[in-house]
Amino acid sequence: EIVLTQSPDTLSLSPGERATLSCRASQSVSSYLAWYQQKPGQAPRLLIYDASNRAAGIPGRFSGSGSGTDFTLTISSLEPEDFAVYYCHQRSNWPPTFGQGTKVEI
Amino acid sequence: EVQLLESGGGLVQPGGSLRLSCAASGITFSSYAMNWVRQAPGKGLEWVSGISGGGDSTCYANSVRGRFTISRDNSKNTLYLQMHSLRAEDTAIYYCAKDSTIPRLIDYWGQGSLVTVSS
């Protein structure tokens, strides 16, 4: 199965700062990579699909890039509600897999 | 508005069985593949099982194959996960998750149902 490794495990930043999260796949997933946000006690929410497409209703400060094995989620200017755990997810190969998550904390 | 509401979780002894349900609303249920994804306490996400819109195609993670069965009743807009031979490592929040129109892309999740396997 494809292993997704996210870095860093934790990102400590302040509101207004830029966040850059990385996801590396153990083999190519083409552009079939998504990003989800999860807040404590809540279900995950789809942010980005197919590497760079924002899901409906997602603010423009969230952007995704990459292809093949290396992907990045960027939050251009952190809002207080953005502090959460972020997961990458590949649907290229069976079984679908998730990264271990990056926690963005204040 | 898409709503996915899980039920059926609880405490079960090792080796026991449990059936989870997920009631869907706000969508044409039979048009979408559905999934179960779980999250152990304090851990990440693990895809467990998926089923096609018509229910004729299913797939499972290796960790649950032969013990769990996914099914759906499109007349009741409900997804199920029958779990047998439960183990401590199956303890998790189980999320019902809907595919988008893009194959194998999950776009909506329920709030989850906690399954605890313990004696």
PDB file of C-alpha atoms in Angstrom:
ATOM      1  CA  GLU A   1       0.000   0.000   0.000  1.00  0.00           C
ATOM      2  CA  ILE A   2       1.050   3.598  -0.524  1.00  0.00           C
ATOM      3  CA  VAL A   3       2.404   5.248   2.606  1.00  0.00           C
ATOM      4  CA  LEU A   4       1.853   8.970   2.999  1.00  0.00           C
ATOM      5  CA  THR A   5       4.297  10.761   5.296  1.00  0.00           C
ATOM      6  CA  GLN A   6       3.393  14.228   6.487  1.00  0.00           C
ATOM      7  CA  SER A   7       5.787  16.796   7.869  1.00  0.00           C
ATOM      8  CA  PRO A   8       6.148  18.342  10.270  1.00  0.00           C
ATOM      9  CA  ASP A   9       4.105  16.487  12.890  1.00  0.00           C
ATOM     10  CA  THR A  10       3.359  19.783  14.602  1.00  0.00           C
ATOM     11  CA  LEU A  11       3.549  23.342  13.315  1.00  0.00           C
ATOM     12  CA  SER A  12       3.502  26.147  15.878  1.00  0.00           C
ATOM     13  CA  LEU A  13       2.487  29.451  14.349  1.00  0.00           C
ATOM     14  CA  SER A  14       0.574  32.643  15.100  1.00  0.00           C
ATOM     15  CA  PRO A  15      -2.539  34.059  13.441  1.00  0.00           C
ATOM     16  CA  GLY A  16      -1.616  35.907  10.280  1.00  0.00           C
ATOM     17  CA  GLU A  17       1.410  33.731   9.580  1.00  0.00           C
ATOM     18  CA  ARG A  18       1.816  31.447   6.566  1.00  0.00           C
ATOM     19  CA  ALA A  19       1.578  27.675   7.074  1.00  0.00           C
ATOM     20  CA  THR A  20       3.253  25.197   4.764  1.00  0.00           C
ATOM     21  CA  LEU A  21       2.423  21.510   5.234  1.00  0.00           C
ATOM     22  CA  SER A  22       4.084  18.690   3.331  1.00  0.00           C
ATOM     23  CA  CYS A  23       2.891  15.244   2.256  1.00  0.00           C
ATOM     24  CA  ARG A  24       5.190  12.720   0.598  1.00  0.00           C
ATOM     25  CA  ALA A  25       3.967   9.494  -1.004  1.00  0.00           C
ATOM     26  CA  SER A  26       5.977   6.268  -1.089  1.00  0.00           C
ATOM     27  CA  GLN A  27       5.180   5.992  -4.803  1.00  0.00           C
ATOM     28  CA  SER A  28       3.493   8.201  -7.367  1.00  0.00           C
ATOM     29  CA  VAL A  29      -0.164   9.038  -6.795  1.00  0.00           C
ATOM     30  CA  SER A  30      -0.315  11.274  -9.867  1.00  0.00           C
ATOM     31  CA  SER A  31      -2.544  14.190  -8.785  1.00  0.00           C
ATOM     32  CA  TYR A  32      -5.013  12.032  -6.835  1.00  0.00           C
ATOM     33  CA  LEU A  33      -4.263  13.636  -3.504  1.00  0.00           C
ATOM     34  CA  ALA A  34      -6.678  15.390  -1.167  1.00  0.00           C
ATOM     35  CA  TRP A  35      -6.331  17.378   2.033  1.00  0.00           C
ATOM     36  CA  TYR A  36      -8.753  17.299   4.973  1.00  0.00           C
ATOM     37  CA  GLN A  37      -9.014  19.484   8.061  1.00  0.00           C
ATOM     38  CA  GLN A  38     -10.154  18.037  11.384  1.00  0.00           C
ATOM     39  CA  LYS A  39     -10.931  20.032  14.502  1.00  0.00           C
ATOM     40  CA  PRO A  40     -11.238  18.406  17.952  1.00  0.00           C
ATOM     41  CA  GLY A  41     -14.437  16.435  18.322  1.00  0.00           C
ATOM     42  CA  GLN A  42     -15.421  17.004  14.701  1.00  0.00           C
ATOM     43  CA  ALA A  43     -15.425  14.997  11.512  1.00  0.00           C
ATOM     44  CA  PRO A  44     -12.862  15.748   8.821  1.00  0.00           C
ATOM     45  CA  ARG A  45     -13.721  18.374   6.208  1.00  0.00           C
ATOM     46  CA  LEU A  46     -12.553  18.261   2.596  1.00  0.00           C
ATOM     47  CA  LEU A  47     -10.328  21.217   1.717  1.00  0.00           C
ATOM     48  CA  ILE A  48      -8.438  20.337  -1.464  1.00  0.00           C
ATOM     49  CA  TYR A  49      -8.876  17.552  -4.007  1.00  0.00           C
ATOM     50  CA  ASP A  50      -6.778  16.396  -6.925  1.00  0.00           C
ATOM     51  CA  ALA A  51      -3.779  18.196  -5.446  1.00  0.00           C
ATOM     52  CA  SER A  52      -4.824  21.767  -6.180  1.00  0.00           C
ATOM     53  CA  ASN A  53      -8.611  22.123  -6.447  1.00  0.00           C
ATOM     54  CA  ARG A  54     -10.406  23.821  -3.575  1.00  0.00           C
ATOM     55  CA  ALA A  55     -13.592  22.134  -2.450  1.00  0.00           C
ATOM     56  CA  ALA A  56     -16.839  24.081  -2.410  1.00  0.00           C
ATOM     57  CA  GLY A  57     -16.945  26.779   0.240  1.00  0.00           C
ATOM     58  CA  ILE A  58     -13.245  26.603   1.133  1.00  0.00           C
ATOM     59  CA  PRO A  59     -11.614  30.037   1.547  1.00  0.00           C
ATOM     60  CA  GLY A  60      -9.029  31.183  -0.930  1.00  0.00           C
ATOM     61  CA  ARG A  61      -6.278  31.270   1.711  1.00  0.00           C
ATOM     62  CA  PHE A  62      -6.061  27.483   1.358  1.00  0.00           C
ATOM     63  CA  SER A  63      -4.109  26.229  -1.660  1.00  0.00           C
ATOM     64  CA  GLY A  64      -2.573  22.942  -2.702  1.00  0.00           C
ATOM     65  CA  SER A  65       0.214  22.031  -5.080  1.00  0.00           C
ATOM     66  CA  GLY A  66       2.309  19.112  -6.217  1.00  0.00           C
ATOM     67  CA  SER A  67       2.109  15.926  -8.219  1.00  0.00           C
ATOM     68  CA  GLY A  68       3.663  12.496  -8.236  1.00  0.00           C
ATOM     69  CA  THR A  69       5.099  11.998  -4.750  1.00  0.00           C
ATOM     70  CA  ASP A  70       5.462  15.478  -3.236  1.00  0.00           C
ATOM     71  CA  PHE A  71       2.572  17.696  -2.230  1.00  0.00           C
ATOM     72  CA  THR A  72       2.090  20.888  -0.257  1.00  0.00           C
ATOM     73  CA  LEU A  73      -0.864  22.498   1.489  1.00  0.00           C
ATOM     74  CA  THR A  74      -0.411  26.218   2.070  1.00  0.00           C
ATOM     75  CA  ILE A  75      -2.510  28.440   4.292  1.00  0.00           C
ATOM     76  CA  SER A  76      -1.509  31.940   3.249  1.00  0.00           C
ATOM     77  CA  SER A  77      -2.534  33.774   6.422  1.00  0.00           C
ATOM     78  CA  LEU A  78      -3.737  31.764   9.396  1.00  0.00           C
ATOM     79  CA  GLU A  79      -7.092  32.600  10.904  1.00  0.00           C
ATOM     80  CA  PRO A  80      -7.933  31.497  14.473  1.00  0.00           C
ATOM     81  CA  GLU A  81     -10.310  28.847  13.118  1.00  0.00           C
ATOM     82  CA  ASP A  82      -7.521  27.245  11.042  1.00  0.00           C
ATOM     83  CA  PHE A  83      -5.770  25.735  14.052  1.00  0.00           C
ATOM     84  CA  ALA A  84      -6.535  22.056  13.580  1.00  0.00           C
ATOM     85  CA  VAL A  85      -5.083  18.766  12.327  1.00  0.00           C
ATOM     86  CA  TYR A  86      -4.605  18.354   8.584  1.00  0.00           C
ATOM     87  CA  TYR A  87      -4.515  15.005   6.787  1.00  0.00           C
ATOM     88  CA  CYS A  88      -3.469  14.173   3.249  1.00  0.00           C
ATOM     89  CA  HIS A  89      -5.216  11.282   1.475  1.00  0.00           C
ATOM     90  CA  GLN A  90      -4.523   9.369  -1.736  1.00  0.00           C
ATOM     91  CA  ARG A  91      -7.106   7.645  -3.891  1.00  0.00           C
ATOM     92  CA  SER A  92      -4.741   6.668  -6.686  1.00  0.00           C
ATOM     93  CA  ASN A  93      -4.049   3.118  -5.547  1.00  0.00           C
ATOM     94  CA  TRP A  94      -5.988   0.606  -3.503  1.00  0.00           C
ATOM     95  CA  PRO A  95      -6.307   0.732  -0.570  1.00  0.00           C
ATOM     96  CA  PRO A  96      -6.931   4.418  -0.071  1.00  0.00           C
ATOM     97  CA  THR A  97      -4.574   5.702   2.599  1.00  0.00           C
ATOM     98  CA  PHE A  98      -4.125   8.758   4.823  1.00  0.00           C
ATOM     99  CA  GLY A  99      -1.083  10.503   6.182  1.00  0.00           C
ATOM    100  CA  GLN A 100      -0.516  10.560   9.937  1.00  0.00           C
ATOM    101  CA  GLY A 101      -1.574  14.209  10.187  1.00  0.00           C
ATOM    102  CA  THR A 102       0.023  17.582  10.891  1.00  0.00           C
ATOM    103  CA  LYS A 103      -1.233  19.560  13.851  1.00  0.00           C
ATOM    104  CA  VAL A 104      -1.231  23.319  13.343  1.00  0.00           C
ATOM    105  CA  GLU A 105      -1.182  24.927  16.770  1.00  0.00           C
ATOM    106  CA  ILE A 106      -0.826  28.387  18.186  1.00  0.00           C
TER     107      ILE A 106
ATOM    108  CA  GLU B   1     -27.773  19.841   3.017  1.00  0.00           C
ATOM    109  CA  VAL B   2     -25.985  16.515   3.210  1.00  0.00           C
ATOM    110  CA  GLN B   3     -26.439  14.753   6.537  1.00  0.00           C
ATOM    111  CA  LEU B   4     -24.921  11.448   7.578  1.00  0.00           C
ATOM    112  CA  LEU B   5     -25.953  10.165  10.994  1.00  0.00           C
ATOM    113  CA  GLU B   6     -24.237   7.119  12.450  1.00  0.00           C
ATOM    114  CA  SER B   7     -25.667   4.942  15.191  1.00  0.00           C
ATOM    115  CA  GLY B   8     -25.088   1.571  16.799  1.00  0.00           C
ATOM    116  CA  GLY B   9     -21.755   2.107  18.497  1.00  0.00           C
ATOM    117  CA  GLY B  10     -21.022   1.099  22.061  1.00  0.00           C
ATOM    118  CA  LEU B  11     -19.033  -1.160  24.344  1.00  0.00           C
ATOM    119  CA  VAL B  12     -18.530  -4.759  23.242  1.00  0.00           C
ATOM    120  CA  GLN B  13     -16.354  -7.566  24.550  1.00  0.00           C
ATOM    121  CA  PRO B  14     -13.482  -8.991  22.517  1.00  0.00           C
ATOM    122  CA  GLY B  15     -14.845 -11.554  20.087  1.00  0.00           C
ATOM    123  CA  GLY B  16     -18.243  -9.888  20.053  1.00  0.00           C
ATOM    124  CA  SER B  17     -20.306  -8.380  17.260  1.00  0.00           C
ATOM    125  CA  LEU B  18     -21.848  -5.012  16.536  1.00  0.00           C
ATOM    126  CA  ARG B  19     -23.715  -3.413  13.652  1.00  0.00           C
ATOM    127  CA  LEU B  20     -23.312   0.220  12.762  1.00  0.00           C
ATOM    128  CA  SER B  21     -25.867   2.155  10.729  1.00  0.00           C
ATOM    129  CA  CYS B  22     -25.596   5.430   8.843  1.00  0.00           C
ATOM    130  CA  ALA B  23     -28.752   7.266   7.821  1.00  0.00           C
ATOM    131  CA  ALA B  24     -28.257   9.624   4.894  1.00  0.00           C
ATOM    132  CA  SER B  25     -30.364  12.615   3.930  1.00  0.00           C
ATOM    133  CA  GLY B  26     -30.082  15.523   1.542  1.00  0.00           C
ATOM    134  CA  ILE B  27     -28.708  13.333  -1.266  1.00  0.00           C
ATOM    135  CA  THR B  28     -29.862  10.811  -3.830  1.00  0.00           C
ATOM    136  CA  PHE B  29     -28.324   8.050  -1.761  1.00  0.00           C
ATOM    137  CA  SER B  30     -28.165   5.364  -4.441  1.00  0.00           C
ATOM    138  CA  SER B  31     -26.098   7.634  -6.690  1.00  0.00           C
ATOM    139  CA  TYR B  32     -23.063   7.596  -4.445  1.00  0.00           C
ATOM    140  CA  ALA B  33     -20.531   5.088  -3.288  1.00  0.00           C
ATOM    141  CA  MET B  34     -20.139   5.078   0.482  1.00  0.00           C
ATOM    142  CA  ASN B  35     -17.365   4.254   2.907  1.00  0.00           C
ATOM    143  CA  TRP B  36     -16.528   3.544   6.513  1.00  0.00           C
ATOM    144  CA  VAL B  37     -13.392   5.216   7.867  1.00  0.00           C
ATOM    145  CA  ARG B  38     -12.216   4.799  11.448  1.00  0.00           C
ATOM    146  CA  GLN B  39     -10.040   6.734  13.852  1.00  0.00           C
ATOM    147  CA  ALA B  40      -8.550   5.116  16.936  1.00  0.00           C
ATOM    148  CA  PRO B  41      -8.406   7.376  20.007  1.00  0.00           C
ATOM    149  CA  GLY B  42      -5.801  10.073  19.465  1.00  0.00           C
ATOM    150  CA  LYS B  43      -4.716   8.516  16.166  1.00  0.00           C
ATOM    151  CA  GLY B  44      -5.071   9.145  12.448  1.00  0.00           C
ATOM    152  CA  LEU B  45      -7.623   8.047   9.880  1.00  0.00           C
ATOM    153  CA  GLU B  46      -7.902   4.519   8.465  1.00  0.00           C
ATOM    154  CA  TRP B  47     -10.157   3.599   5.561  1.00  0.00           C
ATOM    155  CA  VAL B  48     -12.093   0.443   6.463  1.00  0.00           C
ATOM    156  CA  SER B  49     -14.526  -0.447   3.689  1.00  0.00           C
ATOM    157  CA  GLY B  50     -16.378   0.885   0.659  1.00  0.00           C
ATOM    158  CA  ILE B  51     -19.477  -0.024  -1.340  1.00  0.00           C
ATOM    159  CA  SER B  52     -20.745   1.068  -4.741  1.00  0.00           C
ATOM    160  CA  GLY B  53     -23.954   3.018  -5.182  1.00  0.00           C
ATOM    161  CA  GLY B  54     -25.916  -0.029  -6.235  1.00  0.00           C
ATOM    162  CA  GLY B  55     -24.366  -2.192  -3.553  1.00  0.00           C
ATOM    163  CA  ASP B  56     -22.977  -4.746  -5.991  1.00  0.00           C
ATOM    164  CA  SER B  57     -19.319  -3.980  -5.377  1.00  0.00           C
ATOM    165  CA  THR B  58     -17.572  -3.937  -2.014  1.00  0.00           C
ATOM    166  CA  CYS B  59     -14.003  -3.684  -0.791  1.00  0.00           C
ATOM    167  CA  TYR B  60     -12.267  -3.969   2.547  1.00  0.00           C
ATOM    168  CA  ALA B  61      -9.044  -3.086   4.271  1.00  0.00           C
ATOM    169  CA  ASN B  62      -6.888  -6.127   4.964  1.00  0.00           C
ATOM    170  CA  SER B  63      -7.235  -5.484   8.692  1.00  0.00           C
ATOM    171  CA  VAL B  64     -10.994  -6.184   8.646  1.00  0.00           C
ATOM    172  CA  ARG B  65     -11.534  -8.457   5.651  1.00  0.00           C
ATOM    173  CA  GLY B  66     -13.420 -11.593   6.641  1.00  0.00           C
ATOM    174  CA  ARG B  67     -14.670 -10.021   9.887  1.00  0.00           C
ATOM    175  CA  PHE B  68     -16.584  -6.935   8.701  1.00  0.00           C
ATOM    176  CA  THR B  69     -19.353  -6.725   6.086  1.00  0.00           C
ATOM    177  CA  ILE B  70     -20.510  -3.498   4.467  1.00  0.00           C
ATOM    178  CA  SER B  71     -23.987  -3.262   2.988  1.00  0.00           C
ATOM    179  CA  ARG B  72     -26.631  -0.701   2.101  1.00  0.00           C
ATOM    180  CA  ASP B  73     -30.387  -0.423   1.768  1.00  0.00           C
ATOM    181  CA  ASN B  74     -31.083   2.236  -0.828  1.00  0.00           C
ATOM    182  CA  SER B  75     -34.826   2.113  -0.110  1.00  0.00           C
ATOM    183  CA  LYS B  76     -34.030   3.275   3.440  1.00  0.00           C
ATOM    184  CA  ASN B  77     -31.079   5.562   2.531  1.00  0.00           C
ATOM    185  CA  THR B  78     -28.997   3.647   5.043  1.00  0.00           C
ATOM    186  CA  LEU B  79     -25.466   2.251   5.106  1.00  0.00           C
ATOM    187  CA  TYR B  80     -24.411  -0.568   7.417  1.00  0.00           C
ATOM    188  CA  LEU B  81     -21.259  -2.095   8.816  1.00  0.00           C
ATOM    189  CA  GLN B  82     -21.631  -5.508  10.422  1.00  0.00           C
ATOM    190  CA  MET B  83     -18.626  -6.241  12.616  1.00  0.00           C
ATOM    191  CA  HIS B  84     -17.770  -9.701  13.985  1.00  0.00           C
ATOM    192  CA  SER B  85     -14.827 -11.116  15.958  1.00  0.00           C
ATOM    193  CA  LEU B  86     -14.047  -7.695  17.318  1.00  0.00           C
ATOM    194  CA  ARG B  87     -10.602  -7.014  18.749  1.00  0.00           C
ATOM    195  CA  ALA B  88      -9.220  -4.347  21.048  1.00  0.00           C
ATOM    196  CA  GLU B  89      -7.496  -2.757  18.063  1.00  0.00           C
ATOM    197  CA  ASP B  90     -10.894  -2.178  16.431  1.00  0.00           C
ATOM    198  CA  THR B  91     -11.650   0.410  19.113  1.00  0.00           C
ATOM    199  CA  ALA B  92     -12.238   3.657  17.242  1.00  0.00           C
ATOM    200  CA  ILE B  93     -14.671   6.274  16.103  1.00  0.00           C
ATOM    201  CA  TYR B  94     -16.270   4.930  12.946  1.00  0.00           C
ATOM    202  CA  TYR B  95     -17.208   7.544  10.368  1.00  0.00           C
ATOM    203  CA  CYS B  96     -19.676   7.076   7.569  1.00  0.00           C
ATOM    204  CA  ALA B  97     -18.268   8.908   4.547  1.00  0.00           C
ATOM    205  CA  LYS B  98     -19.759   9.696   1.167  1.00  0.00           C
ATOM    206  CA  ASP B  99     -17.939   9.609  -2.148  1.00  0.00           C
ATOM    207  CA  SER B 100     -18.284  12.626  -4.394  1.00  0.00           C
ATOM    208  CA  THR B 101     -19.081  12.349  -8.070  1.00  0.00           C
ATOM    209  CA  ILE B 102     -15.321  11.906  -8.455  1.00  0.00           C
ATOM    210  CA  PRO B 103     -14.577   8.213  -7.845  1.00  0.00           C
ATOM    211  CA  ARG B 104     -13.063   7.414  -4.449  1.00  0.00           C
ATOM    212  CA  LEU B 105     -12.986  11.064  -3.333  1.00  0.00           C
ATOM    213  CA  ILE B 106     -14.701  11.423   0.034  1.00  0.00           C
ATOM    214  CA  ASP B 107     -16.480  14.766   0.281  1.00  0.00           C
ATOM    215  CA  TYR B 108     -18.771  14.429   3.314  1.00  0.00           C
ATOM    216  CA  TRP B 109     -18.398  12.696   6.649  1.00  0.00           C
ATOM    217  CA  GLY B 110     -20.799  11.900   9.444  1.00  0.00           C
ATOM    218  CA  GLN B 111     -20.027  12.832  13.029  1.00  0.00           C
ATOM    219  CA  GLY B 112     -18.957   9.312  13.891  1.00  0.00           C
ATOM    220  CA  SER B 113     -19.941   6.493  16.229  1.00  0.00           C
ATOM    221  CA  LEU B 114     -17.602   5.249  18.960  1.00  0.00           C
ATOM    222  CA  VAL B 115     -16.936   1.533  19.174  1.00  0.00           C
ATOM    223  CA  THR B 116     -15.052   0.330  22.249  1.00  0.00           C
ATOM    224  CA  VAL B 117     -13.850  -3.263  22.402  1.00  0.00           C
ATOM    225  CA  SER B 118     -12.934  -4.150  25.956  1.00  0.00           C
ATOM    226  CA  SER B 119     -13.611  -6.747  28.603  1.00  0.00           C
TER     227      SER B 119
END
